[in-house]
Structure formats: C-alpha cells, structure tokens
mmCIF file of C-alpha atoms in Angstrom:
data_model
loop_
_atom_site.group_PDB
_atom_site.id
_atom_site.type_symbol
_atom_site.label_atom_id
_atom_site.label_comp_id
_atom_site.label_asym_id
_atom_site.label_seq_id
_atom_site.Cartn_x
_atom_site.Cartn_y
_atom_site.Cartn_z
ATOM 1 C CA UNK A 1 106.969 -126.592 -156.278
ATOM 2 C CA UNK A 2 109.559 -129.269 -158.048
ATOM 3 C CA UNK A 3 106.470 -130.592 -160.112
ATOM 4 C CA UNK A 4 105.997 -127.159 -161.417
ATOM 5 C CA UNK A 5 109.096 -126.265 -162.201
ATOM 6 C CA UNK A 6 109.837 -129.856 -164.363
ATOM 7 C CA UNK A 7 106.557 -128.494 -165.909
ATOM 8 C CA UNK A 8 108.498 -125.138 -166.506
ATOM 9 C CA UNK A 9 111.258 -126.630 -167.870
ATOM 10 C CA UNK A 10 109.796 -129.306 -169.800
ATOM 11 C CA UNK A 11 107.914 -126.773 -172.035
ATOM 12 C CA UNK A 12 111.192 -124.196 -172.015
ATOM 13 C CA UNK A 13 112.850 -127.573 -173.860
ATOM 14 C CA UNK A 14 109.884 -127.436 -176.255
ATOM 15 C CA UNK A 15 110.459 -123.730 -177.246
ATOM 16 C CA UNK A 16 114.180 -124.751 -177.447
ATOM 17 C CA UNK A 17 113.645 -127.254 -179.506
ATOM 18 C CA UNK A 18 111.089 -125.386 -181.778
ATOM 19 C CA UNK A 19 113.246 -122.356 -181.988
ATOM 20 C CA UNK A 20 116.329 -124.043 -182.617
ATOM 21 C CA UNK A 21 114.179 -125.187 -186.236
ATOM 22 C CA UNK A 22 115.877 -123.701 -189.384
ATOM 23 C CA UNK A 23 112.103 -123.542 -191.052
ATOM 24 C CA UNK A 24 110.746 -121.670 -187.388
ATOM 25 C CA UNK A 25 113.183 -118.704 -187.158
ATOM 26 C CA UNK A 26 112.536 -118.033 -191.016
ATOM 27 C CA UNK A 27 108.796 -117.641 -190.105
ATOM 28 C CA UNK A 28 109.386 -115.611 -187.173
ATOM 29 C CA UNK A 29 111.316 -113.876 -189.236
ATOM 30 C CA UNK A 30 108.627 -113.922 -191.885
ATOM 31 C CA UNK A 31 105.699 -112.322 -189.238
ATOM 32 C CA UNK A 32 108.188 -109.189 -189.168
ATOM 33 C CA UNK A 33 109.089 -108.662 -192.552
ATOM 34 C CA UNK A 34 105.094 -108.472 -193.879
ATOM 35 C CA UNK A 35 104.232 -106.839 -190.174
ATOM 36 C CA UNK A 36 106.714 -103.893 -191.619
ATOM 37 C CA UNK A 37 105.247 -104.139 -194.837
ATOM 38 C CA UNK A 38 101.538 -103.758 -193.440
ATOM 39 C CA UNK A 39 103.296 -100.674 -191.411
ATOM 40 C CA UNK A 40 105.141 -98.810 -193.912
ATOM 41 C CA UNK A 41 102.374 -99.466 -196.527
ATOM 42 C CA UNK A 42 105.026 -98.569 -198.962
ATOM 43 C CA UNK A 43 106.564 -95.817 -197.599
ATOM 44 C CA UNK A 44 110.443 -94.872 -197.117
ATOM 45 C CA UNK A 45 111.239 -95.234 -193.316
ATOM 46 C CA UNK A 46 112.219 -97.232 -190.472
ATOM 47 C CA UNK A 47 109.342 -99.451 -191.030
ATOM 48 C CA UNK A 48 110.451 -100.412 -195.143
ATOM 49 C CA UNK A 49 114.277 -100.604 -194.081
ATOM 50 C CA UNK A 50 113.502 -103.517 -191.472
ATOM 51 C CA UNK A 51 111.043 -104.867 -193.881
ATOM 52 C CA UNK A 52 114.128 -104.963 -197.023
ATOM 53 C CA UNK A 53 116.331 -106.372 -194.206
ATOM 54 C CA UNK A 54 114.476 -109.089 -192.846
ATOM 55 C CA UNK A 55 113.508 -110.109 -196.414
ATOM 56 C CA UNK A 56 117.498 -110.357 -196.983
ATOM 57 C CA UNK A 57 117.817 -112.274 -193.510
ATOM 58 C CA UNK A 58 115.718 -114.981 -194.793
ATOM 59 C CA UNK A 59 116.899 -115.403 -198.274
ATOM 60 C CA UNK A 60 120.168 -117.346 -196.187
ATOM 61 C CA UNK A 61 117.582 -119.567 -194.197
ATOM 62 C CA UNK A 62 116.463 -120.643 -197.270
ATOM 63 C CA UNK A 63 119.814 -121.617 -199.440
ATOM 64 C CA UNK A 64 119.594 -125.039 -200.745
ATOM 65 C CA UNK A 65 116.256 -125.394 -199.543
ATOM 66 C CA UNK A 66 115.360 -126.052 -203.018
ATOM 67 C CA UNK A 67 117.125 -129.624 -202.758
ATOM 68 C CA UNK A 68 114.012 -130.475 -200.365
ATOM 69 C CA UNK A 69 111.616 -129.990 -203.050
ATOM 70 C CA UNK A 70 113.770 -131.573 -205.853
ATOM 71 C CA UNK A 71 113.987 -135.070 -203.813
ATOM 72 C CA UNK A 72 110.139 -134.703 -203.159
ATOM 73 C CA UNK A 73 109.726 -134.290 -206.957
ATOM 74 C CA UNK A 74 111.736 -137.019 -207.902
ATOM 75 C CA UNK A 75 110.272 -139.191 -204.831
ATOM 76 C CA UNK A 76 107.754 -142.084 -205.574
ATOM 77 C CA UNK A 77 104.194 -140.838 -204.496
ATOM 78 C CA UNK A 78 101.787 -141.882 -201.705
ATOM 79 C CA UNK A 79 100.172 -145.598 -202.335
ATOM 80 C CA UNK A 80 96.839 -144.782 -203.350
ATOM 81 C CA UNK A 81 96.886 -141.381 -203.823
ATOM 82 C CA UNK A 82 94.803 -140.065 -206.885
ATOM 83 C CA UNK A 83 96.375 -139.006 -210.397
ATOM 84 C CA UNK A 84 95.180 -135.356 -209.929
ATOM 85 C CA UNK A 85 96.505 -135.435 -206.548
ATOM 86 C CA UNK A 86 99.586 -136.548 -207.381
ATOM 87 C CA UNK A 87 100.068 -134.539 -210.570
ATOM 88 C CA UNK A 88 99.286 -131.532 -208.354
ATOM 89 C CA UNK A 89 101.438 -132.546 -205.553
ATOM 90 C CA UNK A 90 104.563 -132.796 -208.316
ATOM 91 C CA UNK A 91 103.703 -129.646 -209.742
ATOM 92 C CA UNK A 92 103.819 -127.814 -206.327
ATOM 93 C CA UNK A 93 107.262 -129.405 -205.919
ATOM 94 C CA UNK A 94 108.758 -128.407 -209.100
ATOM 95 C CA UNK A 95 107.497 -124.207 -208.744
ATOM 96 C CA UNK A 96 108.617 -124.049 -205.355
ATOM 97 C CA UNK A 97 111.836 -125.658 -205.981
ATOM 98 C CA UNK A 98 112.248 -123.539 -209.044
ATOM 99 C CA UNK A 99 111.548 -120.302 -206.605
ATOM 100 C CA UNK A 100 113.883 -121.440 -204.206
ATOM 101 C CA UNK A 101 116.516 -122.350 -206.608
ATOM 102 C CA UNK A 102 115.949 -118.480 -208.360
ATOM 103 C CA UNK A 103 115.401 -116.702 -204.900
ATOM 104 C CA UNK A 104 119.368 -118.034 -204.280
ATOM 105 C CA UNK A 105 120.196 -115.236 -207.506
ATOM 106 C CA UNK A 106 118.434 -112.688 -205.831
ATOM 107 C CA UNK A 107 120.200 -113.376 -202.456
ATOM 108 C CA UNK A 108 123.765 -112.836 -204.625
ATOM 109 C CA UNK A 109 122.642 -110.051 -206.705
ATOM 110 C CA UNK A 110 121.344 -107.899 -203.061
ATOM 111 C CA UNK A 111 124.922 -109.314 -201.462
ATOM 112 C CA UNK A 112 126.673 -108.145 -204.213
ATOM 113 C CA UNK A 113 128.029 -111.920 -205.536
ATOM 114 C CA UNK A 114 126.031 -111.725 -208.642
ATOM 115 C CA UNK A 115 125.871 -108.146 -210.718
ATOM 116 C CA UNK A 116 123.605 -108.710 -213.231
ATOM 117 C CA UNK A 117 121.644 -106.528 -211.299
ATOM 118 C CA UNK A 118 118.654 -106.047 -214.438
ATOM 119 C CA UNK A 119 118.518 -110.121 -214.756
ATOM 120 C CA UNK A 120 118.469 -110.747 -211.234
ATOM 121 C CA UNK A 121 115.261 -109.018 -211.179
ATOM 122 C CA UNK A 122 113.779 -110.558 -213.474
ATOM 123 C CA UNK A 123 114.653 -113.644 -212.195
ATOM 124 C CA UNK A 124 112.949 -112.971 -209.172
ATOM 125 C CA UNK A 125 110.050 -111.831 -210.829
ATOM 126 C CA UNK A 126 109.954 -115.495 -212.613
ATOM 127 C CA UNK A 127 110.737 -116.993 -208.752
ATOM 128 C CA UNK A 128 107.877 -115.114 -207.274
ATOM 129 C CA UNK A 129 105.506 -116.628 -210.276
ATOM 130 C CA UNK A 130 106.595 -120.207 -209.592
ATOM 131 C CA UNK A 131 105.876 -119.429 -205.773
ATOM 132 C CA UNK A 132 102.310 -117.846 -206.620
ATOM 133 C CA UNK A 133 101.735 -121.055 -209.399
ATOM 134 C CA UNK A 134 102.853 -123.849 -206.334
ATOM 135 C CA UNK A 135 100.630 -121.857 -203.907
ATOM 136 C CA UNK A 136 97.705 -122.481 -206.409
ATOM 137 C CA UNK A 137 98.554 -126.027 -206.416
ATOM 138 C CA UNK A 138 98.264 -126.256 -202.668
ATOM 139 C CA UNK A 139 95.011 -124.514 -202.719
ATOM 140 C CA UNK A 140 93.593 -127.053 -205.181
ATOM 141 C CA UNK A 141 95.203 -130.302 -203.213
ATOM 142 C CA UNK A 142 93.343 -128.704 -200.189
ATOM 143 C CA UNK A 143 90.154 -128.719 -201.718
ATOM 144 C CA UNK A 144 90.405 -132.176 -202.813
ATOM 145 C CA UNK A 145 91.722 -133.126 -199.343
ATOM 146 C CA UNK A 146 89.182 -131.597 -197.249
ATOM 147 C CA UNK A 147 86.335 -132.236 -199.574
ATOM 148 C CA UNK A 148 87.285 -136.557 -199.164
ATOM 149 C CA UNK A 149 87.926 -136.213 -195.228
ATOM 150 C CA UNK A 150 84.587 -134.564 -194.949
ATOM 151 C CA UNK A 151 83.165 -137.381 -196.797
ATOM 152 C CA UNK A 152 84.946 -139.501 -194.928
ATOM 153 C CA UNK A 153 83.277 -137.580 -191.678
ATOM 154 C CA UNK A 154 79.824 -137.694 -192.643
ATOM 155 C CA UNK A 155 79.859 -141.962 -192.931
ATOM 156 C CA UNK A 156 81.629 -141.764 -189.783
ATOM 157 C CA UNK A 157 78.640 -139.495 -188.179
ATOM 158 C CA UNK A 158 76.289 -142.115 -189.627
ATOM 159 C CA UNK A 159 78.376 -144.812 -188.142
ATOM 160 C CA UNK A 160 78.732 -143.587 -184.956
ATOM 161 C CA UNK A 161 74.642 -141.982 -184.845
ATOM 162 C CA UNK A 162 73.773 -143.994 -181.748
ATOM 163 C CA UNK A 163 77.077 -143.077 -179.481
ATOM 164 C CA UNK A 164 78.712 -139.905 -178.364
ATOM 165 C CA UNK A 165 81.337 -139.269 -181.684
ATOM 166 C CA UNK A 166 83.664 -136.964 -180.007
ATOM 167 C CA UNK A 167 84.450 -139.900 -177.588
ATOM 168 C CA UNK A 168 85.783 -142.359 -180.932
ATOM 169 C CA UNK A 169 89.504 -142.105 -181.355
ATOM 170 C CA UNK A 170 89.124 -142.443 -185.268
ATOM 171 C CA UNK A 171 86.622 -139.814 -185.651
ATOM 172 C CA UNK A 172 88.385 -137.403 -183.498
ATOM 173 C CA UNK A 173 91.893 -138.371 -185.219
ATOM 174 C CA UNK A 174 89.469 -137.256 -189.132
ATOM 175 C CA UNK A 175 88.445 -134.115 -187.240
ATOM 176 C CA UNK A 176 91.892 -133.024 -186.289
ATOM 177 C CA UNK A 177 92.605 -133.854 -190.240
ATOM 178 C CA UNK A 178 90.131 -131.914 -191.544
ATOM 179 C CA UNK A 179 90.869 -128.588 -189.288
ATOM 180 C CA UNK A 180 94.485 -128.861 -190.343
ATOM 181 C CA UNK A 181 93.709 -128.916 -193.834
ATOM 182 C CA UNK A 182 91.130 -126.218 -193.737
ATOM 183 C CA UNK A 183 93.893 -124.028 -192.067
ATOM 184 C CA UNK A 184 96.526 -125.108 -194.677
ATOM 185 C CA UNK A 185 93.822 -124.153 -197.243
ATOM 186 C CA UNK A 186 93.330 -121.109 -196.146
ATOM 187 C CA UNK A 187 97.185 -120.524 -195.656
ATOM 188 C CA UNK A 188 97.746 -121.430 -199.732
ATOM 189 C CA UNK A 189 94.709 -118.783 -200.725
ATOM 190 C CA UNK A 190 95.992 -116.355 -199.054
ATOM 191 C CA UNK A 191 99.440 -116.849 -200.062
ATOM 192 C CA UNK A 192 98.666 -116.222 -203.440
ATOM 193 C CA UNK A 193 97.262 -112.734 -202.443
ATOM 194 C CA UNK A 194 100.978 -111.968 -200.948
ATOM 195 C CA UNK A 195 102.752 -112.884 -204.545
ATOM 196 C CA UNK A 196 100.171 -111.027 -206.510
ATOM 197 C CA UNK A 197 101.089 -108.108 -203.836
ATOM 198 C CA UNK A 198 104.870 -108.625 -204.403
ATOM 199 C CA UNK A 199 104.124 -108.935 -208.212
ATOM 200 C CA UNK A 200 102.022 -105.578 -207.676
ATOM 201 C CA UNK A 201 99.289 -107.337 -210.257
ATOM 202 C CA UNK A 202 96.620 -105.280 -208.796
ATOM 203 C CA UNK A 203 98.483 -102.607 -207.209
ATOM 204 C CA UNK A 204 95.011 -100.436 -206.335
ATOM 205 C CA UNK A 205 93.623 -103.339 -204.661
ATOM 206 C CA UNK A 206 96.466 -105.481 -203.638
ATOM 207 C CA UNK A 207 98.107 -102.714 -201.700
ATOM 208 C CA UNK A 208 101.975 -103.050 -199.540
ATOM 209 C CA UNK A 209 99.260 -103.004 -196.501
ATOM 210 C CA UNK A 210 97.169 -105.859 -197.706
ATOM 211 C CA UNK A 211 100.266 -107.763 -198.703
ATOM 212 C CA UNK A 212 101.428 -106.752 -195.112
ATOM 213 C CA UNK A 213 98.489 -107.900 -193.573
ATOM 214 C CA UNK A 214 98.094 -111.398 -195.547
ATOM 215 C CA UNK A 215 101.383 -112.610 -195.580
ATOM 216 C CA UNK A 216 101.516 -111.661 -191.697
ATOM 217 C CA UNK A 217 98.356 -114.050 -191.101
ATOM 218 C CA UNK A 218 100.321 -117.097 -193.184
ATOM 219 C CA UNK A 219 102.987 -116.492 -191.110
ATOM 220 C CA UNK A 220 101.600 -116.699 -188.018
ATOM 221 C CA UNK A 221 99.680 -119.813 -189.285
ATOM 222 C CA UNK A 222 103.208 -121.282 -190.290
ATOM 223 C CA UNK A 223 104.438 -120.644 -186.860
ATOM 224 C CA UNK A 224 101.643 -122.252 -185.681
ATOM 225 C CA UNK A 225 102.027 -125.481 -187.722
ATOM 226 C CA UNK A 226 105.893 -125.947 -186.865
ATOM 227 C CA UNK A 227 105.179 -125.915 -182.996
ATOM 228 C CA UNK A 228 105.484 -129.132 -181.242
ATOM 229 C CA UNK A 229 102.442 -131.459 -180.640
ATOM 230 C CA UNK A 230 102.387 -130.922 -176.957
ATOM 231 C CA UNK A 231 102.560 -126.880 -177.341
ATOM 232 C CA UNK A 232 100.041 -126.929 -180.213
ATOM 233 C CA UNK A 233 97.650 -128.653 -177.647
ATOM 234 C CA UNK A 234 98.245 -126.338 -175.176
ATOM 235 C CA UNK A 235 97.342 -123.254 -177.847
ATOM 236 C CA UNK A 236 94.350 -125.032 -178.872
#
C-alpha cells in the first residue's frame, strides 16, 4: 500500500514539476486556443471569444522570450556541426526571436499600452512571417538530421547483423534520436500550415478549422516533448 502510494506521489511531483514550466502552461494553453479555433471555424461565439482570449493569455508567457533566441543567435555553434546546419540553425534563431520580439507590440496594442492600433497589425503580420520563415528552417534542419541518423542506423544494422540490435544501448539510444526528430519534423511542417492559416494565404484551403486542427496536433506534440523523461516513458 506505502509502495504505491510513493509511486503516486512520485509521479504527482513529476506533473508538479512539469506544470509548474513557464514553456508547459503556454502549450496547454496553446491545445485550447487552436481546439477553439478548429470549433468556431471562424465563427462569432463562445468558441472564437475563448480562442481571442487564450491567444492574449499567452502573449504574457511569452514576454522576453525573445532574449532566449537572441543568446542562441549570438552563441558559438555545436563542434562539428555542418555550415548548412548551422546557417539554418542561426536563421531559425533570428525569425523566431524577431516574432517574439514583434508579438510583445501586439500584446500592448490588444492591452491597450501601445495605440498604433493600424501598425500593430502589421507588425504582427511581419511577426507571424518570421514565425512561418523559422518554422521552415526547422523543417529543413530535420531533414538533414534524420536523413544522417538514419545513415548512421543502417551501418549500425550492418554492424550489429549477427546479434539482436534492439538489445545494443547505442543503437537503441540512435533510434530514440531518430523518432524524436521525425516527430519534431513533422511538428515544424505542420507549423507552417498554422501561420499560412493565421496569414489566411490560402483562405479556401487553409480554413480557421484546418488551422484549428494543425496547430492543435503541434500542440499536443509540444506538450508531449516538455514532459519529463520518466512520464514520457510511461506514455510511450
């Protein structure tokens, strides 16, 4: 009964601890925003109201995020890594700290701080474009990364051809790689189907639903990738 209940709390500590993440509530909060979205399908209603809300909500998760970025732009990169890689990588950096930096003026313009109301907008037009640009750069660094850990698999398999390869800690440790970049990679794509949504691009075929839908599916796979090992084990 006591060994259960440690077990109990133990994993209560892990929620704790993952909820108490900055980063974890704004994805929560995320999976509710584009869940309305998908609901309302553009409509006026409840469903739109907590959608504009929640979108609000996490604009002040995200103030001086952009600082994270900036110091990962400016930081030395990886030993190693390749040129495209790394020009890629810095890319990434700079949009998204550009759309965090600009999403800020949106936040004051909606709270009423900033009342440029016309340039605000456009502003966050220009943030959502730097978002959709660094999501293209993740979707190309995921390529890369999942096309050299596959390589990297296959020799293994070769390696490994007389023994039983899911019993090697290194080729188990390159699979668990690979299936986290193939679900950041398909994270990225899709996240560039949300801004074209919220850009309204393709309005007959990027619809509020399919925005809805899409950016509820990246959020869920954020949620996902912020939990702790241990609970991530469990899921899997």
């Amino acid at each position: 009964m006591s060994s259960a209940l440690d077990v109990t709390r133990a994993e209560l500590a892990l929620l704790v601890l993952y909820l108490n993440k900055a980063e974890a509530r704004d994805k929560i909060c995320r999976a509710i925003q584009y869940g309305s979205k998908f609901l309302s399908n553009g409509e006026p209603g409840t469903a739109q109201n907590v959608d504009k809300t929640t979108s609000l909500a996490r604009k002040v998760f995200r103030l001086f995020k952009f600082v994270n970025d900036l110091h990962a732009l400016i930081s030395p990169p990886a030993p190693g890594s390749p040129l495209p890689v790394i020009l890629l990588g810095k890319s990434k950096n700079a949009l998204l700290s550009t759309f965090l930096f600009l999403d800020q003026i949106v936040w004051a313009n909606r709270t009423g701080i900033y009342k440029n109301k016309e340039r605000a907008e456009r502003l966050g037009r220009i943030a959502l474009y730097c978002w959709m640009g660094s999501s293209a750069c993740s979707t190309l660094i995921e390529i890369g990364e999942v096309g050299r850990i596959s390589a990297s698999l296959k020799k293994l398999e070769k390696d490994l051809k007389k023994t039983d390869k899911y019993k090697d800690e290194h080729y188990c440790n390159k699979l668990n790689q690979l299936n986290q970049r193939r679900l950041a990679l398909i994270k990225a794509s899709m996240d560039i189907v949300v801004a074209i949504g919220l850009l309204q691009l393709a309005p007959k075929k990027v619809t509020p639903r399919v925005t809805g839908a899409f950016g509820v599916i990246t959020s869920l796979i954020s949620c996902y990738q912020l939990l702790p090992a241990r609970l991530k084990d469990k899921k899997a």
